[in-house]
mmCIF file of C-alpha atoms in Angstrom:
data_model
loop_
_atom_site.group_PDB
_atom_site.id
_atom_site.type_symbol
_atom_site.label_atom_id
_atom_site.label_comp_id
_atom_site.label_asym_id
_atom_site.label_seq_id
_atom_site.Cartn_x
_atom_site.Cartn_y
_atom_site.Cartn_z
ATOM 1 C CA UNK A 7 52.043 97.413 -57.921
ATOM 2 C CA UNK A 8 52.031 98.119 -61.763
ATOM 3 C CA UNK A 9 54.030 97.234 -64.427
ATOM 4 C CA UNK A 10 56.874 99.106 -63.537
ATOM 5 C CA UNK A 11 57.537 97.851 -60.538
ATOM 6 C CA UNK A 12 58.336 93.959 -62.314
ATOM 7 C CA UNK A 13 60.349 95.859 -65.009
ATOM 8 C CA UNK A 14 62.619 98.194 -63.028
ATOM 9 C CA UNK A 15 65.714 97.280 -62.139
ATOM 10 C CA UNK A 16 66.523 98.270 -58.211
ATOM 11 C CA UNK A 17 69.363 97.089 -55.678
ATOM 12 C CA UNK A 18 66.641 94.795 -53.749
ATOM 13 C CA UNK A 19 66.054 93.623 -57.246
ATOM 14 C CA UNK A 20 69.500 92.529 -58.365
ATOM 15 C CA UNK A 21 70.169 91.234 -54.705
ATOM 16 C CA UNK A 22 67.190 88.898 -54.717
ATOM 17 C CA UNK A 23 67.663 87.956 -58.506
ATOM 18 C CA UNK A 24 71.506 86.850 -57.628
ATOM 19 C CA UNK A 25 70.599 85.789 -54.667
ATOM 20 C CA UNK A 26 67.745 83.109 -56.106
ATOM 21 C CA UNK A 27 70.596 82.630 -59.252
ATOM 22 C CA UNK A 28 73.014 81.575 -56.145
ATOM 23 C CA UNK A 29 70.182 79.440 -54.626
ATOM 24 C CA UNK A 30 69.597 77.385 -57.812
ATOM 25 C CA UNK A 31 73.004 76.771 -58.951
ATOM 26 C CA UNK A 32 73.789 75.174 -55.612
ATOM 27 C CA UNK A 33 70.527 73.414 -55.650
ATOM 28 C CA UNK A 34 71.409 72.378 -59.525
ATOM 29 C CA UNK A 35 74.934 71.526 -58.325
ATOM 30 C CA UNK A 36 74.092 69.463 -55.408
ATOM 31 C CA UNK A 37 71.181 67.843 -56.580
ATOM 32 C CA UNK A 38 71.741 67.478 -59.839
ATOM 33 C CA UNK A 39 75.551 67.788 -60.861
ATOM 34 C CA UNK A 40 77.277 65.695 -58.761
ATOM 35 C CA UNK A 41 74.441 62.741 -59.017
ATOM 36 C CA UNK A 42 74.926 63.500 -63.262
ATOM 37 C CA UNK A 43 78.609 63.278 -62.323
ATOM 38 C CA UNK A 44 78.994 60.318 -60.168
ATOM 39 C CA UNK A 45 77.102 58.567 -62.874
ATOM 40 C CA UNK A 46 78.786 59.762 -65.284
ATOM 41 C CA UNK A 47 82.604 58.872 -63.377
ATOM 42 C CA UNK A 48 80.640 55.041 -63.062
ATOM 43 C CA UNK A 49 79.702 54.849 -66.508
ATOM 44 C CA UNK A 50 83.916 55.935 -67.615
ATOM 45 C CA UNK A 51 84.880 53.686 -64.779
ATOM 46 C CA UNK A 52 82.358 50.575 -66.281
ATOM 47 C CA UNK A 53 83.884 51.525 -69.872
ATOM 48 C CA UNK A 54 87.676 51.565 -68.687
ATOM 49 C CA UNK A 55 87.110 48.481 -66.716
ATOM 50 C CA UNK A 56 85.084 47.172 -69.916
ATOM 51 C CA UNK A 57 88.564 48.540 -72.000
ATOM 52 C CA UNK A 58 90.623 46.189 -69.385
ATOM 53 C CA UNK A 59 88.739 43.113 -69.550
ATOM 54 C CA UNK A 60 88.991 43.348 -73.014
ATOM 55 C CA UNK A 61 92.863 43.756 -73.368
ATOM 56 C CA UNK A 62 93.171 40.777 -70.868
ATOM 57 C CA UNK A 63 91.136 38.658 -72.592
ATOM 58 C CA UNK A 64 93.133 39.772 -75.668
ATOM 59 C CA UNK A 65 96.033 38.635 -73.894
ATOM 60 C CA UNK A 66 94.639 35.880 -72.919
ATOM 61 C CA UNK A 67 93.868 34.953 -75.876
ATOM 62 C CA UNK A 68 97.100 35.365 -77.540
ATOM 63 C CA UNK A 69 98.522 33.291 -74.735
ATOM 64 C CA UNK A 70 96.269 30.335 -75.589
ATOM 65 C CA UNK A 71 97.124 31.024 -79.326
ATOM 66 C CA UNK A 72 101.058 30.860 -78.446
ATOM 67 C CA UNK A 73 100.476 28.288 -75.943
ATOM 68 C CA UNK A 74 98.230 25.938 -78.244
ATOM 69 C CA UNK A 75 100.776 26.438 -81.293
ATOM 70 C CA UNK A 76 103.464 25.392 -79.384
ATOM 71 C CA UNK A 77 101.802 22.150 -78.066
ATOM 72 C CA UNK A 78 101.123 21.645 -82.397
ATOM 73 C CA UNK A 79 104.760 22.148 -82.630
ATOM 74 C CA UNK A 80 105.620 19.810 -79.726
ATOM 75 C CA UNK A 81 103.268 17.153 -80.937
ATOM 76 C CA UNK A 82 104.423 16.920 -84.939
ATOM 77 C CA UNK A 83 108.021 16.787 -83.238
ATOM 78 C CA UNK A 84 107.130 13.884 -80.835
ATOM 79 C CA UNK A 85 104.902 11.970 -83.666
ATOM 80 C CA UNK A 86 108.150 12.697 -86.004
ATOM 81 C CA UNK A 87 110.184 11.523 -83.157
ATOM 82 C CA UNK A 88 108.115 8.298 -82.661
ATOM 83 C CA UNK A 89 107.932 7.845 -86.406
ATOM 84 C CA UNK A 90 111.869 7.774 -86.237
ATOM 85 C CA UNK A 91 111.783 5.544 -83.772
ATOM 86 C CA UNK A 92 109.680 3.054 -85.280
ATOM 87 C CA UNK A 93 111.497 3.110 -88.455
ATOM 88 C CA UNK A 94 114.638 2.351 -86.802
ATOM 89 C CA UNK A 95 112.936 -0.183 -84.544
ATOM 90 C CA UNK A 96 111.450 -1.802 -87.935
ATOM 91 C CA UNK A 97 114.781 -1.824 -89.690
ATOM 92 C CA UNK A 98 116.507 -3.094 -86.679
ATOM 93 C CA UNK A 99 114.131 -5.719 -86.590
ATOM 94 C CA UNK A 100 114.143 -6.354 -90.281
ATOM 95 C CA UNK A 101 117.907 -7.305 -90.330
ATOM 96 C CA UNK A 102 117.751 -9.261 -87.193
ATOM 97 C CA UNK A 103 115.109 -11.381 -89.378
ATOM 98 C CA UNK A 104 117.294 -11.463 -92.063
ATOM 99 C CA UNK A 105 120.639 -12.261 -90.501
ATOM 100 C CA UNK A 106 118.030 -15.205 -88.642
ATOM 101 C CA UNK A 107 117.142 -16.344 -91.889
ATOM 102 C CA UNK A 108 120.882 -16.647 -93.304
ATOM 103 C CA UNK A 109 121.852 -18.491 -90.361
ATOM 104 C CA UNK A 110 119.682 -20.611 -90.413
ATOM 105 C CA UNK A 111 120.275 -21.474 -94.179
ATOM 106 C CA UNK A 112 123.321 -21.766 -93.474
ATOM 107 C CA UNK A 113 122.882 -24.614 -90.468
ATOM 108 C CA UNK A 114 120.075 -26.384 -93.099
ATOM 109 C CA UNK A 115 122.697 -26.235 -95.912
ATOM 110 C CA UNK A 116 125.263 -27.715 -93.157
ATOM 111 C CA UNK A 117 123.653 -29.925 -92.522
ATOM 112 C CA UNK A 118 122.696 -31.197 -95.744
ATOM 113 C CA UNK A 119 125.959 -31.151 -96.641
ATOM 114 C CA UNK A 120 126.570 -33.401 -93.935
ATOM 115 C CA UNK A 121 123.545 -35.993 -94.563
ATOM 116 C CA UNK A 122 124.637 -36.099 -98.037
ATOM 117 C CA UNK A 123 128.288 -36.907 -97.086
ATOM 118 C CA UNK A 124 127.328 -39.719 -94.673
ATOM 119 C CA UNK A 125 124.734 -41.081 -97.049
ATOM 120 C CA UNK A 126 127.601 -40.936 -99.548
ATOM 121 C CA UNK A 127 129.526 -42.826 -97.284
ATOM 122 C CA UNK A 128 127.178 -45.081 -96.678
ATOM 123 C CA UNK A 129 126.552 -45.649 -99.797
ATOM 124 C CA UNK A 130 130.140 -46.064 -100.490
ATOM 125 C CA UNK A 131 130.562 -48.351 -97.364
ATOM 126 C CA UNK A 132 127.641 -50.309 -98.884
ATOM 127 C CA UNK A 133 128.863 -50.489 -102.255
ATOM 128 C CA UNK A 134 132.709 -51.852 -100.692
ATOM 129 C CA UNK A 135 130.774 -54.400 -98.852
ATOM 130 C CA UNK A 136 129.036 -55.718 -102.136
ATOM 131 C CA UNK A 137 132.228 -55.371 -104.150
ATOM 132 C CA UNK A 138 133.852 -57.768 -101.080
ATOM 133 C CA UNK A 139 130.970 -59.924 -101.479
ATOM 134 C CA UNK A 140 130.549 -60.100 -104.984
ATOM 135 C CA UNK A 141 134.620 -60.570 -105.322
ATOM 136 C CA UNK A 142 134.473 -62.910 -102.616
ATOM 137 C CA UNK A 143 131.833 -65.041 -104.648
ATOM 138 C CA UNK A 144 133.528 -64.444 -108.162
ATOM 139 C CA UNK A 145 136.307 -66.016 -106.603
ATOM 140 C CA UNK A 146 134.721 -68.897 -105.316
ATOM 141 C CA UNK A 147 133.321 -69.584 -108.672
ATOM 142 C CA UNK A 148 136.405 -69.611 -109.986
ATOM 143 C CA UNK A 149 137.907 -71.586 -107.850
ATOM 144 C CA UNK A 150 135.275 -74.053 -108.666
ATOM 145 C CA UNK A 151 135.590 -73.798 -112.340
ATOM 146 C CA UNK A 152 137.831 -72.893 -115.043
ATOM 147 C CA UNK A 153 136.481 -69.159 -116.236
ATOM 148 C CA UNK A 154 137.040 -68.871 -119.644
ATOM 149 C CA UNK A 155 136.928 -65.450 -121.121
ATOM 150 C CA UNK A 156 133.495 -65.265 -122.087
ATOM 151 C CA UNK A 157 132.247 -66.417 -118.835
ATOM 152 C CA UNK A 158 134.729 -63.811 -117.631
ATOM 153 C CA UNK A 159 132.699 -60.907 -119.129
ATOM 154 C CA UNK A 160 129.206 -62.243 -118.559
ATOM 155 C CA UNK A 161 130.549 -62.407 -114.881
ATOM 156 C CA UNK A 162 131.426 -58.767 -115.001
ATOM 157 C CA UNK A 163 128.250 -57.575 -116.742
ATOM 158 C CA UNK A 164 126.391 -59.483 -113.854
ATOM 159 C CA UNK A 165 128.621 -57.474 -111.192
ATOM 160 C CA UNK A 166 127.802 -53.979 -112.763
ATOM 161 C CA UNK A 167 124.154 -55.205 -113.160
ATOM 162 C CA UNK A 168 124.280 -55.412 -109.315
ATOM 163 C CA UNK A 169 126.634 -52.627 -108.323
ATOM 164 C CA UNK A 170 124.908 -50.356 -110.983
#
């Protein structure tokens, strides 16, 4: 076989070439293809279930943003809502206190009032009683001996000595 024989182109030639062409395409599709596809169809399916994750945990994420700014929003309204409440516990209180205090001014002024009246009574009462003595006696001494008006106002200045 020389030279010619590789280099010319024949039917047996073309039929074997296509024929091997054939052979190696389905050998290149079957062994090598659908393996390079199959990875290839994992690899998308890894990156679109990569793409998912990701845009749940983005929602996620939001959620806990939304979730965790309403619970700052409920919790500044709640410590508002206690700081109300304490304020109008406080000045509640405070005027309870207050009103507590007049009253009982009030009974301790009373009741001053009333000690001083009965001591002024009393004192009154006692005075009367040393008036009724001390006339009782002036008139004794009287009786007993002719007052004259100068022993009328030493008399007198003795009673106001005593009463005074």
């Amino acid at each position: 076989m020389g030279f010619q024989d590789f280099v010319t182109i024949g039917g047996w030639n073309i039929f074997v070439t296509l024929f091997n062409t054939l052979i190696t395409f389905l050998i290149v599709k079957f062994l090598l293809f659908k393996p390079v596809r199959k990875v290839l169809a994992a690899r998308a399916e890894e990156v679109q279930n990569m793409y998912d994750q990701a845009e749940a945990d983005l929602n996620e994420a939001a959620k806990m943003k939304k979730d965790y700014a309403e619970s700052i929003a409920n919790a500044k309204k709640e410590a508002n809502e206690i700081t109300q409440s304490a304020t109008r516990r406080a000045t509640v209180r405070s005027e309870e206190i207050l009103a507590e205090a007049n009253r009982q001014v009030q009974d301790m002024k009373k009741k001053a009032e009333q000690s001083i009246e009965q001591e002024r009574k009393k004192a009154m009462n006692e005075i009367k009683d040393e008036i009724a003595g001390l006339s009782v006696m002036i008139a004794s001494k009287v009786v007993e001996k002719d007052i004259n008006e100068a022993d009328h106002k030493r008399m007198i200045e003795d009673f106001i000595d005593k009463v005074g």
